[in-house]
Short mmCIF file of N, CA and C in Angstrom, two decimals:
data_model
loop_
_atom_site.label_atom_id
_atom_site.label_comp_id
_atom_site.label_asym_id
_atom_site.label_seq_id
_atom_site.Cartn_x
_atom_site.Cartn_y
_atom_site.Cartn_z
N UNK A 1 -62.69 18.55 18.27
CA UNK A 1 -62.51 18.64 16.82
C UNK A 1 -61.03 18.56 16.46
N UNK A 2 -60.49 18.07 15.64
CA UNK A 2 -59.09 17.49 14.97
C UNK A 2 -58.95 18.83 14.16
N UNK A 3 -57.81 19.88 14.50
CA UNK A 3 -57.84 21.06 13.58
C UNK A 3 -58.41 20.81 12.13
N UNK A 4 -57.39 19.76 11.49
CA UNK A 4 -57.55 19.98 10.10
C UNK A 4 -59.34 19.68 9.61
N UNK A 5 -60.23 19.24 10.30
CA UNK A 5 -61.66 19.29 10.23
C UNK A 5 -62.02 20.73 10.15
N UNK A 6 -61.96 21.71 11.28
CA UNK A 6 -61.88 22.64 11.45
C UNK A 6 -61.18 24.03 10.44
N UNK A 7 -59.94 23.61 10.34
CA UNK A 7 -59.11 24.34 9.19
C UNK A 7 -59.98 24.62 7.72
N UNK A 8 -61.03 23.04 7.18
CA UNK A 8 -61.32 22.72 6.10
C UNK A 8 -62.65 23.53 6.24
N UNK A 9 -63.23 23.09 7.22
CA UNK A 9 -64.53 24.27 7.60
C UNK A 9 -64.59 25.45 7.08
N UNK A 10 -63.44 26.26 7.67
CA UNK A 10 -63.32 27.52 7.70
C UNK A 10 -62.53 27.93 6.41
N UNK A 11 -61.75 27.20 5.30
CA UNK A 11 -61.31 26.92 4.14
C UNK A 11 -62.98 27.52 3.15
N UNK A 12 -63.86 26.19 3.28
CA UNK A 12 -64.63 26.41 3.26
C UNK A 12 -65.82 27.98 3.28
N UNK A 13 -66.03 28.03 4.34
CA UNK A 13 -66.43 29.40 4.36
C UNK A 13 -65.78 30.40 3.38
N UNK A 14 -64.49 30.67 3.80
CA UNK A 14 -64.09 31.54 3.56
C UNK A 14 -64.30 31.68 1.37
N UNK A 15 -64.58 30.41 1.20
CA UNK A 15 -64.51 30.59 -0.49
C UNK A 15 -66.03 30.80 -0.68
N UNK A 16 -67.12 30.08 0.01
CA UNK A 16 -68.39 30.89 0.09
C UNK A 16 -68.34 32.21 -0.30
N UNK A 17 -67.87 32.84 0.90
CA UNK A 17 -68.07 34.67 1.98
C UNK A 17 -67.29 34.67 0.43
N UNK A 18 -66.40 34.96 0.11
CA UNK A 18 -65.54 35.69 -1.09
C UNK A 18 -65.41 35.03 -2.86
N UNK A 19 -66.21 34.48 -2.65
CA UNK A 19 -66.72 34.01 -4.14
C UNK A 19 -66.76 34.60 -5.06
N UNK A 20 -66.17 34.83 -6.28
CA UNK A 20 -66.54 35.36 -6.91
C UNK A 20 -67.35 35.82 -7.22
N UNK A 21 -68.99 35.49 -7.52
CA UNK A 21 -70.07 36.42 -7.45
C UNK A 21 -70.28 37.35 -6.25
N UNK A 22 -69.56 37.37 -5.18
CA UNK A 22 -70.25 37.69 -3.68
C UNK A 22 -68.63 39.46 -4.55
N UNK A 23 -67.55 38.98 -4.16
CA UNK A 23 -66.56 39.62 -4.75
C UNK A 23 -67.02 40.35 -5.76
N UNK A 24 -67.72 40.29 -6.93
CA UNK A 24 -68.13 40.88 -8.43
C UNK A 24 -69.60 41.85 -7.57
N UNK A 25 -69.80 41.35 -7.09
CA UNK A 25 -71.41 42.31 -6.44
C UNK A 25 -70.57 43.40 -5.61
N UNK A 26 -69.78 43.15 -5.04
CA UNK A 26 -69.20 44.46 -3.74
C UNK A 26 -68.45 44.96 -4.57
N UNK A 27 -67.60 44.73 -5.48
CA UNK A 27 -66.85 45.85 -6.48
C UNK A 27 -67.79 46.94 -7.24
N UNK A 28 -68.91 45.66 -7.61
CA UNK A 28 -69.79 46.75 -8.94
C UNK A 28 -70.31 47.87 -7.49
N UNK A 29 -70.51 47.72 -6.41
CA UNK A 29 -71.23 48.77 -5.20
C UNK A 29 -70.20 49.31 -4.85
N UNK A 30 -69.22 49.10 -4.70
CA UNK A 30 -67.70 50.38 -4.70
C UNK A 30 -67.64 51.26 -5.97
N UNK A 31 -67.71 50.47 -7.08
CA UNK A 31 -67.81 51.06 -7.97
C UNK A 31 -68.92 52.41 -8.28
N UNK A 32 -69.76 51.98 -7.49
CA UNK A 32 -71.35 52.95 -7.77
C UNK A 32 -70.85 53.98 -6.50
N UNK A 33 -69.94 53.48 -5.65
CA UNK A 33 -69.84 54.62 -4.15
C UNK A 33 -69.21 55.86 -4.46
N UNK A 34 -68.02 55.16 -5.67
CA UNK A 34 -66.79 56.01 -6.42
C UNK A 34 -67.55 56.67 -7.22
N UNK A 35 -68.60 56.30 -7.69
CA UNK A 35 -69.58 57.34 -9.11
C UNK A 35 -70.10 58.06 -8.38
N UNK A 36 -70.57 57.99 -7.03
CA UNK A 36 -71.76 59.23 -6.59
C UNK A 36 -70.52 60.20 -5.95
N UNK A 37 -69.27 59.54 -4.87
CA UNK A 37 -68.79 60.62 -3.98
C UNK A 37 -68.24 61.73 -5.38
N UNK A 38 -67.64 61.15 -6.75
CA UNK A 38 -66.98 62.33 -7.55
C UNK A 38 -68.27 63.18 -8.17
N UNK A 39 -69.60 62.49 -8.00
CA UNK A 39 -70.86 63.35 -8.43
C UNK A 39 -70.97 64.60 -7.89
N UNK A 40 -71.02 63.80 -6.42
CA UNK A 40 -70.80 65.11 -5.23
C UNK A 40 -70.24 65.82 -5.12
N UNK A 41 -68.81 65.93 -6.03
CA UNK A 41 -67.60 66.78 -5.59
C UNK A 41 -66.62 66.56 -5.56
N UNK A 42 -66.29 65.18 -5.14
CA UNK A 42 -65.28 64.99 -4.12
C UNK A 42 -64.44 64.11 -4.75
N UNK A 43 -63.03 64.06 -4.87
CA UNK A 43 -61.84 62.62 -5.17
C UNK A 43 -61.25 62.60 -4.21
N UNK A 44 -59.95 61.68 -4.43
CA UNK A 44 -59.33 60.68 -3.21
C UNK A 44 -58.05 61.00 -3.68
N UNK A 45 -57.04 61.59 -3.41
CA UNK A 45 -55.79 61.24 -3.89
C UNK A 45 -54.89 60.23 -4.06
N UNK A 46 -55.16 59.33 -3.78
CA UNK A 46 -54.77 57.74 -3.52
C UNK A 46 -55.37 57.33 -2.56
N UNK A 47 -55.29 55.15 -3.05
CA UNK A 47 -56.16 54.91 -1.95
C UNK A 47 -56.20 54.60 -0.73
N UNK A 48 -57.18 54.59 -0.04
CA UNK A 48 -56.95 55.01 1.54
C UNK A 48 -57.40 56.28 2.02
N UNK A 49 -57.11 57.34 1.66
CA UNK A 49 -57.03 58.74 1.99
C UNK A 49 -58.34 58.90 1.95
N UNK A 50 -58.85 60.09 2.84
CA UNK A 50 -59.96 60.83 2.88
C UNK A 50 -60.47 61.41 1.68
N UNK A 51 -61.66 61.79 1.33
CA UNK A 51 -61.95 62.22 0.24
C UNK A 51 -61.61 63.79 0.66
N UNK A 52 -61.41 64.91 -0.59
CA UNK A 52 -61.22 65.65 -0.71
C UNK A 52 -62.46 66.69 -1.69
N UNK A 53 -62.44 68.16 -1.43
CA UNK A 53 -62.93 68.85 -2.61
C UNK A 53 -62.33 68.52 -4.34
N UNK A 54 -62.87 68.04 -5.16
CA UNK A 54 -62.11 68.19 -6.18
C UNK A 54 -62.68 70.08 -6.49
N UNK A 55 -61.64 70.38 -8.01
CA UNK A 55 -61.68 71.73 -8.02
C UNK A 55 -63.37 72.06 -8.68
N UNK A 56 -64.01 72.93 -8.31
CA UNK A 56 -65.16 73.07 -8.42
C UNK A 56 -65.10 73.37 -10.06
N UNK A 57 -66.50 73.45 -11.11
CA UNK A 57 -66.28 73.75 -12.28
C UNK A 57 -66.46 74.77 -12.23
N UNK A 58 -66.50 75.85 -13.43
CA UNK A 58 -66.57 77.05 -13.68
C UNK A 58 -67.98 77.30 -13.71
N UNK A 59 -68.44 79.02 -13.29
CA UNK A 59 -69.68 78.96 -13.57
C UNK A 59 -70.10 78.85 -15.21
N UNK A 60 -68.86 79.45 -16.10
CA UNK A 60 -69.12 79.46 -17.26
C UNK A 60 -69.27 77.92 -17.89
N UNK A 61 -68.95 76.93 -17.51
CA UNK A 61 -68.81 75.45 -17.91
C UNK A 61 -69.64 75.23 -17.72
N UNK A 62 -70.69 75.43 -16.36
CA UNK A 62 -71.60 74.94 -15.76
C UNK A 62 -72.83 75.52 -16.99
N UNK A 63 -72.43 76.89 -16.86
CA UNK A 63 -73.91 77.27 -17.91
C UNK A 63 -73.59 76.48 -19.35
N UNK A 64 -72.59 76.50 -19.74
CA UNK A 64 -72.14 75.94 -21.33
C UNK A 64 -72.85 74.46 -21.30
N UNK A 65 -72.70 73.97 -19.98
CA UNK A 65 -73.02 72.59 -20.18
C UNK A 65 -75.06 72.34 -19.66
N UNK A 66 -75.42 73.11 -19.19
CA UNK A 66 -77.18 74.07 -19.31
C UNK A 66 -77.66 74.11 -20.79
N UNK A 67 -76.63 75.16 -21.38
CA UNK A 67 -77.64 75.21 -22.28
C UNK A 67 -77.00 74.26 -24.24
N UNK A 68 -75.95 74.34 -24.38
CA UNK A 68 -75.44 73.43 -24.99
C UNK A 68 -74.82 72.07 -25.32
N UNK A 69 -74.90 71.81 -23.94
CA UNK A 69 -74.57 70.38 -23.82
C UNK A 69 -75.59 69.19 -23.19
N UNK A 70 -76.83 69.78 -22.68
CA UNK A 70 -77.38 69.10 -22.34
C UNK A 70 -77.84 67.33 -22.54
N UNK A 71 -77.89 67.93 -24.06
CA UNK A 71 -78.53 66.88 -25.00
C UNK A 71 -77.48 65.67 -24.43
N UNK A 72 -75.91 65.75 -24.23
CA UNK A 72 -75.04 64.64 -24.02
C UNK A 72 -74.68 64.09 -23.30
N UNK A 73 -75.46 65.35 -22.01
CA UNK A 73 -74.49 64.30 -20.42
C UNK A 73 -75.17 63.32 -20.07
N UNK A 74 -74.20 62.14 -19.58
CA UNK A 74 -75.14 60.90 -18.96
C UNK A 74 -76.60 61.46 -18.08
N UNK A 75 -77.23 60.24 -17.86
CA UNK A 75 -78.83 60.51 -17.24
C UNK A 75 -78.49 60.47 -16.02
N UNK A 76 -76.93 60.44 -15.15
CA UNK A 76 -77.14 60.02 -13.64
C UNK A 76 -76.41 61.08 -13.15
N UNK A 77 -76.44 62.52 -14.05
CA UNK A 77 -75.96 63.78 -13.77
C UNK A 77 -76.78 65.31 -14.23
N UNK A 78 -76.34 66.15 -13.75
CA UNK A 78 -76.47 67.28 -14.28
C UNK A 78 -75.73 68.30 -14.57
N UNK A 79 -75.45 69.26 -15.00
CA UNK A 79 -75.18 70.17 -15.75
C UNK A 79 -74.40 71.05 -14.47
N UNK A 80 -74.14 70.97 -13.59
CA UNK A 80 -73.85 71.55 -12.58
C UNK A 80 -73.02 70.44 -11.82
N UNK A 81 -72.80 69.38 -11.87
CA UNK A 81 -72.44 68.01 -11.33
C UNK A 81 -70.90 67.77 -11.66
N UNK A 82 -69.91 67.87 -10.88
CA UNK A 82 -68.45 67.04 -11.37
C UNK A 82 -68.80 65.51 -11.79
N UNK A 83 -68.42 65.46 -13.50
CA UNK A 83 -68.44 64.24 -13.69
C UNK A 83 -66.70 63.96 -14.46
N UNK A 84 -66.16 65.01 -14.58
CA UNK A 84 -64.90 64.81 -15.12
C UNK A 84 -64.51 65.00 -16.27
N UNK A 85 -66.08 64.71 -17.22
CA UNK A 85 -65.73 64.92 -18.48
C UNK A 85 -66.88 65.44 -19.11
N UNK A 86 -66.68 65.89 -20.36
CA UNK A 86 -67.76 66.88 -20.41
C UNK A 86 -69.54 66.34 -20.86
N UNK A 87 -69.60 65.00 -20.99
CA UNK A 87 -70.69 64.02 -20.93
C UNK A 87 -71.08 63.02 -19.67
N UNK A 88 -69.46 63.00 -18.88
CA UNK A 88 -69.71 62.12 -18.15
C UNK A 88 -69.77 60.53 -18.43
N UNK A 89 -69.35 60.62 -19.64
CA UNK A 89 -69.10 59.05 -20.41
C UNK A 89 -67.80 58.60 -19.30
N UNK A 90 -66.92 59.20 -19.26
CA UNK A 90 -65.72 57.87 -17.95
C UNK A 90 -66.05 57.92 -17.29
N UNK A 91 -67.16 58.48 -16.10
CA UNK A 91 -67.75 58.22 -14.82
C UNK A 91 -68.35 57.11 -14.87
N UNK A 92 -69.31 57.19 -16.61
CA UNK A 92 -70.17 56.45 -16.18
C UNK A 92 -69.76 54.67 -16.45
N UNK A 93 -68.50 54.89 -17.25
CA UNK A 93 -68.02 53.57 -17.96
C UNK A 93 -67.36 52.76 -16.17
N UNK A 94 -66.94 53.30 -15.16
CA UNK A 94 -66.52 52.71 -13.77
C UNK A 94 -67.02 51.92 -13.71
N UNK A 95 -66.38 50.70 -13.40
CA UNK A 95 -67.16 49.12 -12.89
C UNK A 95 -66.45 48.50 -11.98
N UNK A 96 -66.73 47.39 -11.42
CA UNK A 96 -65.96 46.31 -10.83
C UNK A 96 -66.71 45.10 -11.09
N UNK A 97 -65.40 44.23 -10.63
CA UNK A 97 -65.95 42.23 -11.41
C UNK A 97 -64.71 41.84 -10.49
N UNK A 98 -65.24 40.69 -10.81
CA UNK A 98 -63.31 39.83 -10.28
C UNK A 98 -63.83 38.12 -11.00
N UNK A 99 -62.48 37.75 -11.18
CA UNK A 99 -62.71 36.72 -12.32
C UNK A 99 -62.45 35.71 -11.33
N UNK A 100 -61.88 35.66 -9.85
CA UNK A 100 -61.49 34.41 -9.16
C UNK A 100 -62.12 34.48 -7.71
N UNK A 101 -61.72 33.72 -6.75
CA UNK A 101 -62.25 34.07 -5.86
C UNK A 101 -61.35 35.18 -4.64
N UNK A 102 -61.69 35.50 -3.73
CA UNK A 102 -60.45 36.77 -2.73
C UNK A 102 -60.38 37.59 -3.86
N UNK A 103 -61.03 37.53 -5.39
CA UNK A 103 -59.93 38.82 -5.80
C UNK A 103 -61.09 39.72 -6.81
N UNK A 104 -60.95 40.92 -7.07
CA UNK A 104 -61.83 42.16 -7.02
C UNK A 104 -61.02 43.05 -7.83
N UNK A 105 -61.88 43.74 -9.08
CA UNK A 105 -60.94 44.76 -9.26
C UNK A 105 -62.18 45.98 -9.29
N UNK A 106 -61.57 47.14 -9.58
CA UNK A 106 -62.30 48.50 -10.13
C UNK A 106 -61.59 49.15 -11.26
N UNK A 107 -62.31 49.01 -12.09
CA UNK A 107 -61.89 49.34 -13.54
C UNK A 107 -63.02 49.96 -14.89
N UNK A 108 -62.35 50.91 -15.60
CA UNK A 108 -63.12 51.47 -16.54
C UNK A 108 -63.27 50.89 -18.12
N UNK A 109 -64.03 51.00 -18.12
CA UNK A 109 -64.56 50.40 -19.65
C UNK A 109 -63.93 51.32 -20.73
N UNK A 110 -62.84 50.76 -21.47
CA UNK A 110 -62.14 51.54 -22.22
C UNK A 110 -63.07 51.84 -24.02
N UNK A 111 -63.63 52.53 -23.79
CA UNK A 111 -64.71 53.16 -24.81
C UNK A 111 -64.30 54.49 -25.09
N UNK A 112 -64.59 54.58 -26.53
CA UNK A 112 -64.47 56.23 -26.97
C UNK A 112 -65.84 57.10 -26.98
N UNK A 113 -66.83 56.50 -27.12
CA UNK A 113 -67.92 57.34 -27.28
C UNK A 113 -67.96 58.28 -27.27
N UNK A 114 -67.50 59.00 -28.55
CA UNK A 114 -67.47 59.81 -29.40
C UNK A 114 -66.65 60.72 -29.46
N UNK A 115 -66.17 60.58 -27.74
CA UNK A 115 -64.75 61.64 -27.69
C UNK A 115 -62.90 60.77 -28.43
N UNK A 116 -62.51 61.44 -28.46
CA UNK A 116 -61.10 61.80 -28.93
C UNK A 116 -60.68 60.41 -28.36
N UNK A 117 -60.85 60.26 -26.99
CA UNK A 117 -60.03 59.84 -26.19
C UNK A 117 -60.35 58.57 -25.19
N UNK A 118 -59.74 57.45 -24.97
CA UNK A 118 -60.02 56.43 -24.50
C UNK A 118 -60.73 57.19 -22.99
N UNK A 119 -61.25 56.17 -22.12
CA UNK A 119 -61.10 56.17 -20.72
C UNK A 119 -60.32 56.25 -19.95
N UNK A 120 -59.42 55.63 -20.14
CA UNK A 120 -58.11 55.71 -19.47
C UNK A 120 -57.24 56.81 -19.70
N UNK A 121 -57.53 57.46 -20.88
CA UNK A 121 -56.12 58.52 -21.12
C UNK A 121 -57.13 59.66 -20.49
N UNK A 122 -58.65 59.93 -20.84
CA UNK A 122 -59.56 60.91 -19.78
C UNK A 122 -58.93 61.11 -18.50
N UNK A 123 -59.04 59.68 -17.68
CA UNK A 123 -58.95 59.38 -16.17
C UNK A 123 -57.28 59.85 -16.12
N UNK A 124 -56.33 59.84 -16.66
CA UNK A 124 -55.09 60.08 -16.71
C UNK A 124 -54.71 62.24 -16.65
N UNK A 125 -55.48 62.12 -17.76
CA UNK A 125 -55.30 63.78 -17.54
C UNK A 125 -55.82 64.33 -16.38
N UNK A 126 -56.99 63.93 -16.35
CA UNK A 126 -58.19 64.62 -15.02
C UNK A 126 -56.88 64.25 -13.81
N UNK A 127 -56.59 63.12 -13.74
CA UNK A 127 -54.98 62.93 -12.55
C UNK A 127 -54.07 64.41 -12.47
N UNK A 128 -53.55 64.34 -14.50
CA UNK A 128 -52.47 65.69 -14.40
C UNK A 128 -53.14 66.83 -13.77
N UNK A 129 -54.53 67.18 -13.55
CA UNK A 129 -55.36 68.28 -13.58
C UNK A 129 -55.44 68.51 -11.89
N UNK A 130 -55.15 67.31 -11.26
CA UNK A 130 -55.17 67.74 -9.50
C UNK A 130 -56.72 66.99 -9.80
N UNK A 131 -57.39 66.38 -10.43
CA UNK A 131 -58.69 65.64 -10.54
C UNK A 131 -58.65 64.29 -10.20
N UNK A 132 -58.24 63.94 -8.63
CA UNK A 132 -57.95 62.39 -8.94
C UNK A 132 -59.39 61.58 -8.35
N UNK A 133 -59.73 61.12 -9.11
CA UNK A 133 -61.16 60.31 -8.36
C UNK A 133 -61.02 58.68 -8.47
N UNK A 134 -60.27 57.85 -9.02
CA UNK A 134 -59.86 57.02 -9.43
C UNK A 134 -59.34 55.92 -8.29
N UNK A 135 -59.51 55.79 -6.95
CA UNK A 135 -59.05 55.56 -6.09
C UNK A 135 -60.23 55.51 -4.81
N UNK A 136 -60.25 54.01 -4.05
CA UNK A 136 -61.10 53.93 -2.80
C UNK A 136 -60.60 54.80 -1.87
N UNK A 137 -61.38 55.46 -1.11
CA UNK A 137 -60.95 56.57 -0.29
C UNK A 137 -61.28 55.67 1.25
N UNK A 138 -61.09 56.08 2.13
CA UNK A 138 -60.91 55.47 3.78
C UNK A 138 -62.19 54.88 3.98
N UNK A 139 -63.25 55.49 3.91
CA UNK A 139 -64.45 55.33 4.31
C UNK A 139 -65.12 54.59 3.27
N UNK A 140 -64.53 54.11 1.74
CA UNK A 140 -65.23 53.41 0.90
C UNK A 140 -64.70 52.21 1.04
N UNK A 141 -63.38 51.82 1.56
CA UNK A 141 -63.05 50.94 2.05
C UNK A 141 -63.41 50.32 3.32
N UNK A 142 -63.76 51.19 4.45
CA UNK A 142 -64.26 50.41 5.59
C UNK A 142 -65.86 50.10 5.29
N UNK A 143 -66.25 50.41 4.23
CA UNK A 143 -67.76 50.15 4.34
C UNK A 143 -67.51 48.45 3.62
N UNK A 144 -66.35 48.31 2.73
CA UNK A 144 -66.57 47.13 1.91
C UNK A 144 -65.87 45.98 2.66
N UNK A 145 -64.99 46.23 3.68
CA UNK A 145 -64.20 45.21 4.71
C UNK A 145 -66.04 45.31 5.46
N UNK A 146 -66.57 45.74 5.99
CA UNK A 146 -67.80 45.64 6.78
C UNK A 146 -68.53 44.84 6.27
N UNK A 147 -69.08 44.93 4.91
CA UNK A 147 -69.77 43.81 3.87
C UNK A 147 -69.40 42.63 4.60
N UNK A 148 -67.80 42.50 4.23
CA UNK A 148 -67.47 41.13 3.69
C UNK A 148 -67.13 40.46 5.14
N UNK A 149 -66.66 41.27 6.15
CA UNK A 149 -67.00 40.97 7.97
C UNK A 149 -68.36 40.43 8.03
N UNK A 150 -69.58 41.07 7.74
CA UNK A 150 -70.61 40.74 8.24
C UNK A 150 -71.08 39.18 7.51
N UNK A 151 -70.59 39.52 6.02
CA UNK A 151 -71.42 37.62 5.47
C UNK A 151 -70.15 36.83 6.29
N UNK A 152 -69.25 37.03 6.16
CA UNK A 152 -67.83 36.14 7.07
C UNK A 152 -69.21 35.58 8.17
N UNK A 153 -69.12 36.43 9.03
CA UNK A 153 -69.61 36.10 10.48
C UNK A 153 -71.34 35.56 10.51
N UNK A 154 -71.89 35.65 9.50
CA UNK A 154 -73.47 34.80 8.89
C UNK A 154 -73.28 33.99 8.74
N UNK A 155 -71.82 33.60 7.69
CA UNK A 155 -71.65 31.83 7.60
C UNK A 155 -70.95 31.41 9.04
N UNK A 156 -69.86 31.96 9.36
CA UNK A 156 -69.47 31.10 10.52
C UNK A 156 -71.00 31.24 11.65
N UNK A 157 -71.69 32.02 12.21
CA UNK A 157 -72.86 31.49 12.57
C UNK A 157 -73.92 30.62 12.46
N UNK A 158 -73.89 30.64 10.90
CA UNK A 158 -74.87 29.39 10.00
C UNK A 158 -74.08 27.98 10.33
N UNK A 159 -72.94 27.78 10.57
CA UNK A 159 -72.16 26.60 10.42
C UNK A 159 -71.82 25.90 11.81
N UNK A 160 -71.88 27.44 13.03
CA UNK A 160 -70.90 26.96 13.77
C UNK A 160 -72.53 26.87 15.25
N UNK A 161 -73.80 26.66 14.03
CA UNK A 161 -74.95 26.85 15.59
C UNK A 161 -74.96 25.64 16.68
#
């Protein structure tokens, strides 16, 4: 084989494996990894890092949000659940997309629903607060290099039988 045959091959592939739709599907599933680990508890202090305890809520918050707040928190929580905010509207606004190909973001839907305060300035304080959830942690990252390893190595198998 004449490299540049070869080079174009694997050119090839590689815009397959990281396509924008393939890219927009593994963000929106990082995105959903980042919504359950801060469900659970837990943020990242920047990314890379291990996840951590975030600070637990109060029991008094917890009951406030039982018996008076019920009516408002998102449906993919409870009343006992770190969601950051007191509905859970910026957890639930987290997404990912990517508009090209190789490239991916994770980003919040800048909505007020009904509070005071954008998404971003929420996600900003909950930061000042020692609340950082905003960030792929070690293990949400090796699961999404694994994704994109495994279709990599489906097409170069599909191509190279």
């Amino acid at each position: 084989f004449p490299s540049h045959d070869i080079n174009k091959k694997i050119e090839g592939i590689l815009l397959r494996v990281l396509s924008q739709s393939n890219m927009s599907k593994w963000m929106k599933e990082t995105a959903l990894d980042i919504k359950k680990r801060t469900r659970l508890g837990y943020g990242v202090e920047s990314d890379l890092q291990a996840k951590k305890p975030l600070n637990r809520l109060s029991r008094k918050y917890v009951q406030a949000r039982k018996t008076t707040l019920a009516d408002k928190l998102s449906s993919a929580t409870n009343a006992s659940k770190s969601n950051l905010t007191l509905s859970g509207q910026m957890l639930d606004s987290l997404d990912g997309s990517s508009n090209a190909p190789f490239k991916g973001t994770i980003f919040l839907n800048d909505s007020r629903s009904g509070d005071s305060f954008t998404n971003s300035q929420l996600a900003e304080w909950n930061s000042k607060k020692g609340r950082n959830f905003f960030a792929i942690s070690d293990l949400e990252y090796q699961r999404l290099v694994q994704k994109m390893q495994k279709s990599l190595v489906q097409a170069l198998r599909k191509t190279y039988k």
